[in-house]
Amino acid sequence: MKAVEVKNLSKSFKTRIKEKGLKGSLKSLVKSEYEIKKAVNDITFDVEEGEIVAFLGPNGAGKSTTIKMLTGILERDEGDIKIMGIDPSTDRKKLAKSIGTVFGQKEQLWTHLTPYDNFKFFGSIYDVPDDEVEERIKEFNELFELDDIMNTPVRNLSLGQRIRCEIIASLIHKPKILFLDEPTIGLDPIVKDKIRYLIKKMNKEYNLTIFLTSHDIGDIQKLCERIIIINNGEIVTDDSMMEIRRKYFTKKIIKLRTNCEVDFVAKEGIDILKREEEYLKLSLDLKCLNVTDIFHLIPENEISDISVSDVSLESVIKEIYQSN
Amino acid sequence: MLMAVKNNLKVACLSIKYNLMKQMVNKTSFIMNILFMMLNNAFFIIQWLVIFSIKSDINGITLNGVLKLWAMSASTYGFGMFFFYGAFDLNETITNGLLDTFLVQPKNVLLMVATSKIRVSAIGDMLYGLVIMIFIKSSLRELILFIIFSMMGGTIFAAFGVITGCLGFISPRSDGLSNSLISILVSVSTYPKEIFDKGVQFIISFIIPVASTVYLPCNLIFNFDIKVFLVLLISLIIHVSLAFFLFNKGLKRYSSTNLMTPRT
Amino acid sequence: MKKYFRIFEATLNDKLQYLGELLSKFFGFTLMVFIFVNLWKHIYEDPNEIINGYTFNMMLWYVLIGEAYYTVMKNRDLTRGIKEDIVFGNIAYKINKPYFYPFYCVAQYFGNIMLKVITSVFVATTLGLLLIGKLETFSLKTIPFAFIVIVFAFLINIFLRIAISVSSFYIEDPEPFLWVLDKFLLVFGTVFPIEMYSNTIQTIIKFTPIYTIVYGPTKLLVDFDFEIFKSVLVAQIIQLAVIVIICCFVYRKGEKKVNVNGG
């Protein structure tokens, strides 16, 4: 059984339009004008059990709308959705027991209660028997290292500690698929790494399918094996990381420090990104040239430092966003 | 099926319990809220004392009658507002897309939303009702009936709150209307029905459930009549069923927002 | 001054978005008036009866106008907003801005109520004429005087509410005090003119905001009397000065207490 099956999914919203300023406000009192915006337009994709998928798109692309339809929050206009074989429209409660959700910007925990009490509460929500809840709390305690904070009210915890607790609360009922929306937002780099490590561990140990939305490139790079990009309500990319590397990582960024000002003229396959007195930043197209060809263009002895790197995933994604 | 109901109620009770604990963290604020609400209600006695000083009998209404009415009204309101406070700002909850959290949980959404908050001052209302009942020297039987009818009336009140709150599924600007309808119920219920003409009495019996929540129970406590009791029971069933029906229908139209809530 | 006007304009613009909501606020007002008209009908057995100087017609109009004031006065959004600003720490961002927070609130208040005031005049007049009939003791000549008193009434009202709300710096929840204020205003000045109370109580009331915020303006519109006008105005000027000083003092002290939680 596939974890997620989406076929020809569509959703539109009706929004009011108003002219600006005081005059516009007065006008809109008398007559309301609406426009219909198609937030999600006929999208189709599948996710296998155990996959970690990044679901990306610029703001307003239809990401949140799609996730909300998958998790049973919004009703779809057209198309089919099956999450672990369950239709969110008809079996919302059954679906709820198979999924976990962590929305980075909306907190679910009771702030005046301790993590322990919170986990017991969520256990009740998901009808998990008390002894099983205790077992899982112990399990997660070890994995997530919560000993120090287990009995501290949530409102006294740092953001990183809270997110860890949110993730555990969403896993207390051992769901098959976890929807994460901006889980590392606002966290410092060390904590981000820790959260990513834990997510990856969950995926390996429990074959947990992860459906991740994030604007953080690090999250995507370190966690995801597959990227789906949505823009203007349509899927524009659906590839494994390897495919994306093959298709888009076709350039190398070369940074050079030279002993003196070098007379360098761009040619086919090389773009000058930045040029200063003794510094050059170039982009080299691997389809035309090899990296070593750079030494034919600039004498070796004039180079005092050189660094060669891939284009960043961030710029690749930006390019994909902008090309649509 | 029964297991599911039991589990839903269990989580609802936990929710109320944790909300209460949360509110009790600040003891001063907690107690002040309750006392002030009792004081708030007591103010209206002054109003009636002034009225009765001008005229001691108004269309058969006496001070005692008004006190009984107030007790019932306060207690019913208090019960509904304490246990089901989430039902009363349902319109805003819907408009601000705050149903999301409940939709991803495997429990009855309406029950969870209704019990997701409590109103501390409502405890003051419930206590006030009891105090008045004791003050007018009610018997034990009358007190027990009072408590039962407060619970029934309070539930109808909450159901009415849900019914009006469902307007939020239709228009994001309808919260004014929802709140107005609720305030009619609350305001009118502290005035004896004798001051209104027949037309108004009809409205407050069958459209806005003032009769079911306050007038009928008030009479029943002191003049029990099985037929009237059955009417009350039917009213309770109708209101609660309608509330669930409309809410579930409305969920189909729900469109949540990307509201960012502060991490506090 | 200009920045306060911009705040007023922005708030008004915001409020216009929700005319429906505004009209439904007057629903509550209509309701209370309706209830009281019914109630007083049973109290005044004979419509020509005069109770404590008020005819049936005057009494109903007093309640109507009083309730209209009360509805416009309350503005819970603002006071809740102040409390939340302080409790949640948003006040830190507002302290940084180039305005004095209490005055910012006053500008917001007038933006909030502008539309309410205009609507209330319209609704109250219509409702009154429909349910009660013409106000026999009314005269257009009294409007300029009443206007002065009304503006002072609004100013005292808002500074008083800001002073109470700003106490959130010290106590977690100033709501109970706002309730008590509302109840005093309602029972002692709105539902009944102060003439309904004994002379002792009347004298006490004359020193309270009830006299200056609700009774004064309402009485002067219903049954204008120059002596009462002078008396109310003097009381208003004194009370306004006192309350503004208290408000600014409480705020300044509280500003120093700002303690905002880290992320």
Tab-separated table of C-alpha atoms in Angstrom, chain A residues 1-303:
chain	number	residue	atom	x	y	z
A	1	MET	CA	0.000	0.000	0.000
A	2	LYS	CA	1.250	3.423	-0.834
A	3	ALA	CA	1.539	5.979	1.935
A	4	VAL	CA	0.097	8.809	-0.155
A	5	GLU	CA	-1.873	8.623	-3.372
A	6	VAL	CA	-3.071	11.848	-4.922
A	7	LYS	CA	-4.948	11.961	-8.235
A	8	ASN	CA	-6.133	15.057	-10.083
A	9	LEU	CA	-6.500	17.064	-6.891
A	10	SER	CA	-7.955	20.555	-7.178
A	11	LYS	CA	-9.143	23.283	-4.811
A	12	SER	CA	-10.314	26.851	-5.356
A	13	PHE	CA	-10.933	29.743	-2.969
A	14	LYS	CA	-13.181	32.750	-3.206
A	15	THR	CA	-11.550	35.976	-2.013
A	16	ARG	CA	-12.941	39.448	-1.708
A	17	ILE	CA	-11.239	42.241	-3.575
A	18	LYS	CA	-11.166	45.767	-2.278
A	19	GLU	CA	-9.715	48.978	-3.658
A	20	LYS	CA	-7.156	50.734	-1.569
A	21	GLY	CA	-7.643	53.559	0.889
A	22	LEU	CA	-10.649	55.009	2.650
A	23	LYS	CA	-12.616	55.426	-0.575
A	24	GLY	CA	-12.177	51.753	-1.353
A	25	SER	CA	-13.410	50.775	2.073
A	26	LEU	CA	-16.539	52.878	1.659
A	27	LYS	CA	-17.118	51.420	-1.802
A	28	SER	CA	-16.823	47.872	-0.577
A	29	LEU	CA	-19.513	48.534	2.013
A	30	VAL	CA	-22.012	48.901	-0.770
A	31	LYS	CA	-20.852	46.302	-3.243
A	32	SER	CA	-18.682	43.222	-2.677
A	33	GLU	CA	-16.498	41.912	-5.459
A	34	TYR	CA	-14.976	38.473	-5.435
A	35	GLU	CA	-12.398	36.596	-7.416
A	36	ILE	CA	-11.938	32.839	-7.588
A	37	LYS	CA	-8.416	31.663	-7.151
A	38	LYS	CA	-7.414	28.117	-7.998
A	39	ALA	CA	-4.992	27.269	-5.213
A	40	VAL	CA	-4.395	23.680	-6.310
A	41	ASN	CA	-4.837	22.722	-9.927
A	42	ASP	CA	-5.090	19.095	-10.935
A	43	ILE	CA	-2.068	17.630	-9.141
A	44	THR	CA	-1.100	13.958	-9.101
A	45	PHE	CA	1.643	12.178	-7.166
A	46	ASP	CA	2.374	9.113	-5.022
A	47	VAL	CA	4.555	8.493	-2.022
A	48	GLU	CA	5.750	5.044	-0.981
A	49	GLU	CA	5.864	3.932	2.627
A	50	GLY	CA	9.120	4.848	4.289
A	51	GLU	CA	10.009	7.637	1.891
A	52	ILE	CA	11.140	11.047	3.077
A	53	VAL	CA	9.673	13.588	0.686
A	54	ALA	CA	10.170	17.351	0.598
A	55	PHE	CA	7.118	19.255	-0.565
A	56	LEU	CA	8.281	22.689	-1.627
A	57	GLY	CA	7.048	25.794	-3.287
A	58	PRO	CA	7.206	29.554	-2.969
A	59	ASN	CA	4.755	31.272	-0.631
A	60	GLY	CA	1.245	31.094	-2.005
A	61	ALA	CA	2.067	28.152	-4.279
A	62	GLY	CA	-0.578	25.838	-2.860
A	63	LYS	CA	1.637	23.858	-0.465
A	64	SER	CA	-0.321	24.458	2.735
A	65	THR	CA	-3.625	23.956	0.947
A	66	THR	CA	-2.432	20.592	-0.361
A	67	ILE	CA	-1.196	19.448	3.033
A	68	LYS	CA	-4.427	20.525	4.671
A	69	MET	CA	-6.377	18.456	2.186
A	70	LEU	CA	-4.137	15.464	2.813
A	71	THR	CA	-4.518	15.724	6.579
A	72	GLY	CA	-8.286	16.100	6.546
A	73	ILE	CA	-8.468	19.792	7.429
A	74	LEU	CA	-9.829	21.035	4.107
A	75	GLU	CA	-12.284	19.488	1.733
A	76	ARG	CA	-11.103	19.028	-1.819
A	77	ASP	CA	-13.096	20.288	-4.796
A	78	GLU	CA	-12.016	17.573	-7.237
A	79	GLY	CA	-9.804	14.511	-7.370
A	80	ASP	CA	-8.881	11.618	-5.082
A	81	ILE	CA	-6.739	11.326	-2.018
A	82	LYS	CA	-5.732	8.163	-0.224
A	83	ILE	CA	-3.466	8.295	2.815
A	84	MET	CA	-2.521	4.759	3.856
A	85	GLY	CA	-5.551	3.729	1.842
A	86	ILE	CA	-7.865	6.063	3.763
A	87	ASP	CA	-9.895	8.880	2.217
A	88	PRO	CA	-9.631	12.013	4.416
A	89	SER	CA	-13.133	13.165	3.468
A	90	THR	CA	-14.957	10.047	4.475
A	91	ASP	CA	-12.812	8.597	7.261
A	92	ARG	CA	-11.324	11.571	9.009
A	93	LYS	CA	-11.071	9.959	12.425
A	94	LYS	CA	-9.536	6.763	11.046
A	95	LEU	CA	-7.034	8.859	9.131
A	96	ALA	CA	-6.207	10.897	12.220
A	97	LYS	CA	-5.051	7.728	13.974
A	98	SER	CA	-2.625	6.930	11.152
A	99	ILE	CA	-1.035	10.322	10.820
A	100	GLY	CA	0.992	12.642	12.975
A	101	THR	CA	1.297	16.374	12.379
A	102	VAL	CA	3.777	18.975	13.515
A	103	PHE	CA	3.026	22.462	12.279
A	104	GLY	CA	6.012	24.585	13.192
A	105	GLN	CA	3.974	27.722	13.696
A	106	LYS	CA	1.073	26.258	15.659
A	107	GLU	CA	1.696	24.759	19.033
A	108	GLN	CA	-0.388	21.797	20.195
A	109	LEU	CA	1.013	21.257	23.653
A	110	TRP	CA	-0.493	22.487	26.914
A	111	THR	CA	2.032	25.075	28.028
A	112	HIS	CA	1.434	24.807	31.750
A	113	LEU	CA	1.741	21.020	31.760
A	114	THR	CA	4.937	18.996	31.726
A	115	PRO	CA	5.952	16.999	28.654
A	116	TYR	CA	5.009	13.861	30.549
A	117	ASP	CA	1.454	15.065	31.209
A	118	ASN	CA	1.176	16.247	27.642
A	119	PHE	CA	2.168	12.849	26.282
A	120	LYS	CA	-0.387	11.160	28.518
A	121	PHE	CA	-3.032	13.575	27.247
A	122	PHE	CA	-2.203	12.916	23.622
A	123	GLY	CA	-2.209	9.224	24.387
A	124	SER	CA	-5.818	9.670	25.528
A	125	ILE	CA	-6.724	11.552	22.405
A	126	TYR	CA	-5.472	8.697	20.269
A	127	ASP	CA	-6.979	6.014	22.527
A	128	VAL	CA	-3.580	4.497	23.241
A	129	PRO	CA	-3.775	2.245	26.343
A	130	ASP	CA	-1.991	3.673	29.375
A	131	ASP	CA	0.700	1.002	29.599
A	132	GLU	CA	1.577	1.444	25.929
A	133	VAL	CA	1.830	5.195	26.442
A	134	GLU	CA	4.259	4.647	29.321
A	135	GLU	CA	6.339	2.336	27.157
A	136	ARG	CA	6.519	4.822	24.336
A	137	ILE	CA	7.363	7.678	26.630
A	138	LYS	CA	10.277	5.635	27.931
A	139	GLU	CA	11.373	4.797	24.395
A	140	PHE	CA	11.251	8.370	23.195
A	141	ASN	CA	12.817	9.614	26.394
A	142	GLU	CA	15.958	7.680	25.582
A	143	LEU	CA	15.973	8.578	21.928
A	144	PHE	CA	15.211	12.270	22.343
A	145	GLU	CA	17.130	12.693	25.603
A	146	LEU	CA	14.329	14.226	27.600
A	147	ASP	CA	15.315	13.213	31.129
A	148	ASP	CA	16.150	16.753	32.183
A	149	ILE	CA	12.975	18.314	30.927
A	150	MET	CA	10.375	15.620	31.371
A	151	ASN	CA	8.963	17.306	34.453
A	152	THR	CA	9.382	20.954	33.506
A	153	PRO	CA	6.294	22.840	32.335
A	154	VAL	CA	6.414	23.328	28.585
A	155	ARG	CA	6.235	27.109	28.859
A	156	ASN	CA	9.630	27.068	30.593
A	157	LEU	CA	11.306	25.103	27.820
A	158	SER	CA	13.377	26.522	24.998
A	159	LEU	CA	12.072	26.394	21.451
A	160	GLY	CA	14.265	23.428	20.549
A	161	GLN	CA	13.045	21.447	23.549
A	162	ARG	CA	9.442	22.280	22.718
A	163	ILE	CA	9.779	21.097	19.146
A	164	ARG	CA	11.236	17.816	20.357
A	165	CYS	CA	8.205	17.411	22.610
A	166	GLU	CA	5.826	18.361	19.795
A	167	ILE	CA	7.356	15.690	17.602
A	168	ILE	CA	7.029	13.049	20.298
A	169	ALA	CA	3.437	14.070	20.997
A	170	SER	CA	2.716	13.585	17.312
A	171	LEU	CA	4.282	10.124	17.398
A	172	ILE	CA	2.777	8.810	20.619
A	173	HIS	CA	0.232	6.762	18.698
A	174	LYS	CA	2.828	5.319	16.299
A	175	PRO	CA	1.409	6.836	13.124
A	176	LYS	CA	2.556	5.566	9.734
A	177	ILE	CA	3.106	8.954	8.236
A	178	LEU	CA	4.299	12.224	9.741
A	179	PHE	CA	3.458	15.589	8.223
A	180	LEU	CA	5.984	18.226	9.171
A	181	ASP	CA	5.391	21.862	8.298
A	182	GLU	CA	8.455	24.045	9.000
A	183	PRO	CA	9.633	21.947	11.936
A	184	THR	CA	12.978	23.740	12.343
A	185	ILE	CA	11.740	27.302	12.029
A	186	GLY	CA	13.406	29.593	14.530
A	187	LEU	CA	15.885	26.990	15.801
A	188	ASP	CA	19.621	27.460	16.150
A	189	PRO	CA	21.929	25.376	13.874
A	190	ILE	CA	22.904	22.839	16.528
A	191	VAL	CA	19.332	22.115	17.499
A	192	LYS	CA	18.341	21.934	13.836
A	193	ASP	CA	20.887	19.191	13.291
A	194	LYS	CA	19.601	17.332	16.296
A	195	ILE	CA	16.005	17.483	15.078
A	196	ARG	CA	17.024	16.325	11.621
A	197	TYR	CA	18.940	13.426	13.114
A	198	LEU	CA	15.901	12.408	15.143
A	199	ILE	CA	13.577	12.603	12.161
A	200	LYS	CA	15.919	10.437	10.135
A	201	LYS	CA	16.144	7.975	12.985
A	202	MET	CA	12.333	7.743	13.226
A	203	ASN	CA	12.206	7.057	9.539
A	204	LYS	CA	14.756	4.232	9.761
A	205	GLU	CA	13.545	2.590	12.967
A	206	TYR	CA	9.802	2.696	12.329
A	207	ASN	CA	9.674	2.920	8.536
A	208	LEU	CA	7.889	6.198	9.156
A	209	THR	CA	6.947	8.067	5.977
A	210	ILE	CA	7.900	11.700	6.257
A	211	PHE	CA	6.165	14.448	4.323
A	212	LEU	CA	8.129	17.605	4.934
A	213	THR	CA	7.544	21.229	4.054
A	214	SER	CA	10.357	23.590	4.744
A	215	HIS	CA	12.037	26.700	3.429
A	216	ASP	CA	15.213	25.579	5.125
A	217	ILE	CA	17.581	24.159	2.532
A	218	GLY	CA	19.514	22.300	5.195
A	219	ASP	CA	16.402	20.340	6.120
A	220	ILE	CA	15.894	19.327	2.547
A	221	GLN	CA	19.492	18.479	1.830
A	222	LYS	CA	20.062	16.487	4.955
A	223	LEU	CA	16.764	14.638	5.090
A	224	CYS	CA	15.032	14.207	1.798
A	225	GLU	CA	15.465	11.640	-0.878
A	226	ARG	CA	12.832	13.158	-3.103
A	227	ILE	CA	11.588	16.621	-3.890
A	228	ILE	CA	8.174	17.647	-5.154
A	229	ILE	CA	7.883	21.308	-6.075
A	230	ILE	CA	4.542	23.000	-6.477
A	231	ASN	CA	4.081	26.445	-7.987
A	232	ASN	CA	0.912	28.305	-8.911
A	233	GLY	CA	-1.075	25.283	-7.838
A	234	GLU	CA	0.705	22.856	-10.174
A	235	ILE	CA	3.495	20.349	-9.714
A	236	VAL	CA	6.539	21.576	-11.588
A	237	THR	CA	9.100	19.086	-10.332
A	238	ASP	CA	8.872	15.585	-8.894
A	239	ASP	CA	12.277	13.946	-8.799
A	240	SER	CA	14.617	12.075	-6.534
A	241	MET	CA	17.566	14.047	-5.176
A	242	MET	CA	19.845	12.126	-7.498
A	243	GLU	CA	17.847	13.133	-10.553
A	244	ILE	CA	17.837	16.738	-9.447
A	245	ARG	CA	21.596	16.629	-9.078
A	246	ARG	CA	21.924	15.155	-12.502
A	247	LYS	CA	19.580	17.645	-14.143
A	248	TYR	CA	20.433	20.845	-12.358
A	249	PHE	CA	23.826	20.492	-10.806
A	250	THR	CA	25.493	20.938	-14.151
A	251	LYS	CA	27.581	23.893	-13.172
A	252	LYS	CA	30.542	24.401	-10.872
A	253	ILE	CA	31.277	27.588	-9.002
A	254	ILE	CA	34.940	28.465	-9.131
A	255	LYS	CA	36.425	31.152	-6.909
A	256	LEU	CA	39.899	32.361	-7.740
A	257	ARG	CA	42.365	34.597	-5.974
A	258	THR	CA	45.098	35.858	-8.236
A	259	ASN	CA	48.498	37.424	-7.622
A	260	CYS	CA	47.703	40.386	-9.771
A	261	GLU	CA	44.843	41.723	-11.796
A	262	VAL	CA	44.115	39.227	-14.504
A	263	ASP	CA	42.804	40.010	-17.908
A	264	PHE	CA	40.064	37.465	-18.197
A	265	VAL	CA	37.494	37.320	-20.904
A	266	ALA	CA	34.452	35.163	-20.570
A	267	LYS	CA	33.894	32.542	-23.184
A	268	GLU	CA	31.340	29.913	-23.943
A	269	GLY	CA	30.677	27.756	-20.939
A	270	ILE	CA	32.014	30.267	-18.446
A	271	ASP	CA	30.075	33.102	-16.811
A	272	ILE	CA	31.698	35.753	-14.702
A	273	LEU	CA	29.602	36.094	-11.535
A	274	LYS	CA	31.810	38.560	-9.694
A	275	ARG	CA	35.006	40.386	-10.512
A	276	GLU	CA	37.264	42.409	-8.267
A	277	GLU	CA	40.933	43.406	-8.462
A	278	GLU	CA	42.452	40.087	-7.494
A	279	TYR	CA	39.340	38.003	-7.210
A	280	LEU	CA	37.144	36.195	-9.670
A	281	LYS	CA	33.982	34.189	-9.182
A	282	LEU	CA	33.024	32.102	-12.159
A	283	SER	CA	30.338	29.655	-13.099
A	284	LEU	CA	31.549	26.817	-15.299
A	285	ASP	CA	29.112	24.800	-17.397
A	286	LEU	CA	30.136	21.149	-17.201
A	287	LYS	CA	28.382	20.442	-20.456
A	288	CYS	CA	30.981	22.492	-22.350
A	289	LEU	CA	34.105	22.381	-20.254
A	290	ASN	CA	35.939	20.486	-17.554
A	291	VAL	CA	37.041	22.060	-14.348
A	292	THR	CA	40.663	21.596	-15.305
A	293	ASP	CA	40.116	23.742	-18.396
A	294	ILE	CA	40.293	26.740	-16.127
A	295	PHE	CA	44.058	26.360	-16.042
A	296	HIS	CA	44.202	26.833	-19.791
A	297	LEU	CA	42.505	30.163	-19.399
A	298	ILE	CA	44.459	31.482	-16.452
A	299	PRO	CA	48.101	30.579	-15.964
A	300	GLU	CA	48.655	28.409	-12.934
A	301	ASN	CA	51.331	30.587	-11.481
A	302	GLU	CA	49.000	33.550	-11.337
A	303	ILE	CA	46.556	31.710	-9.123
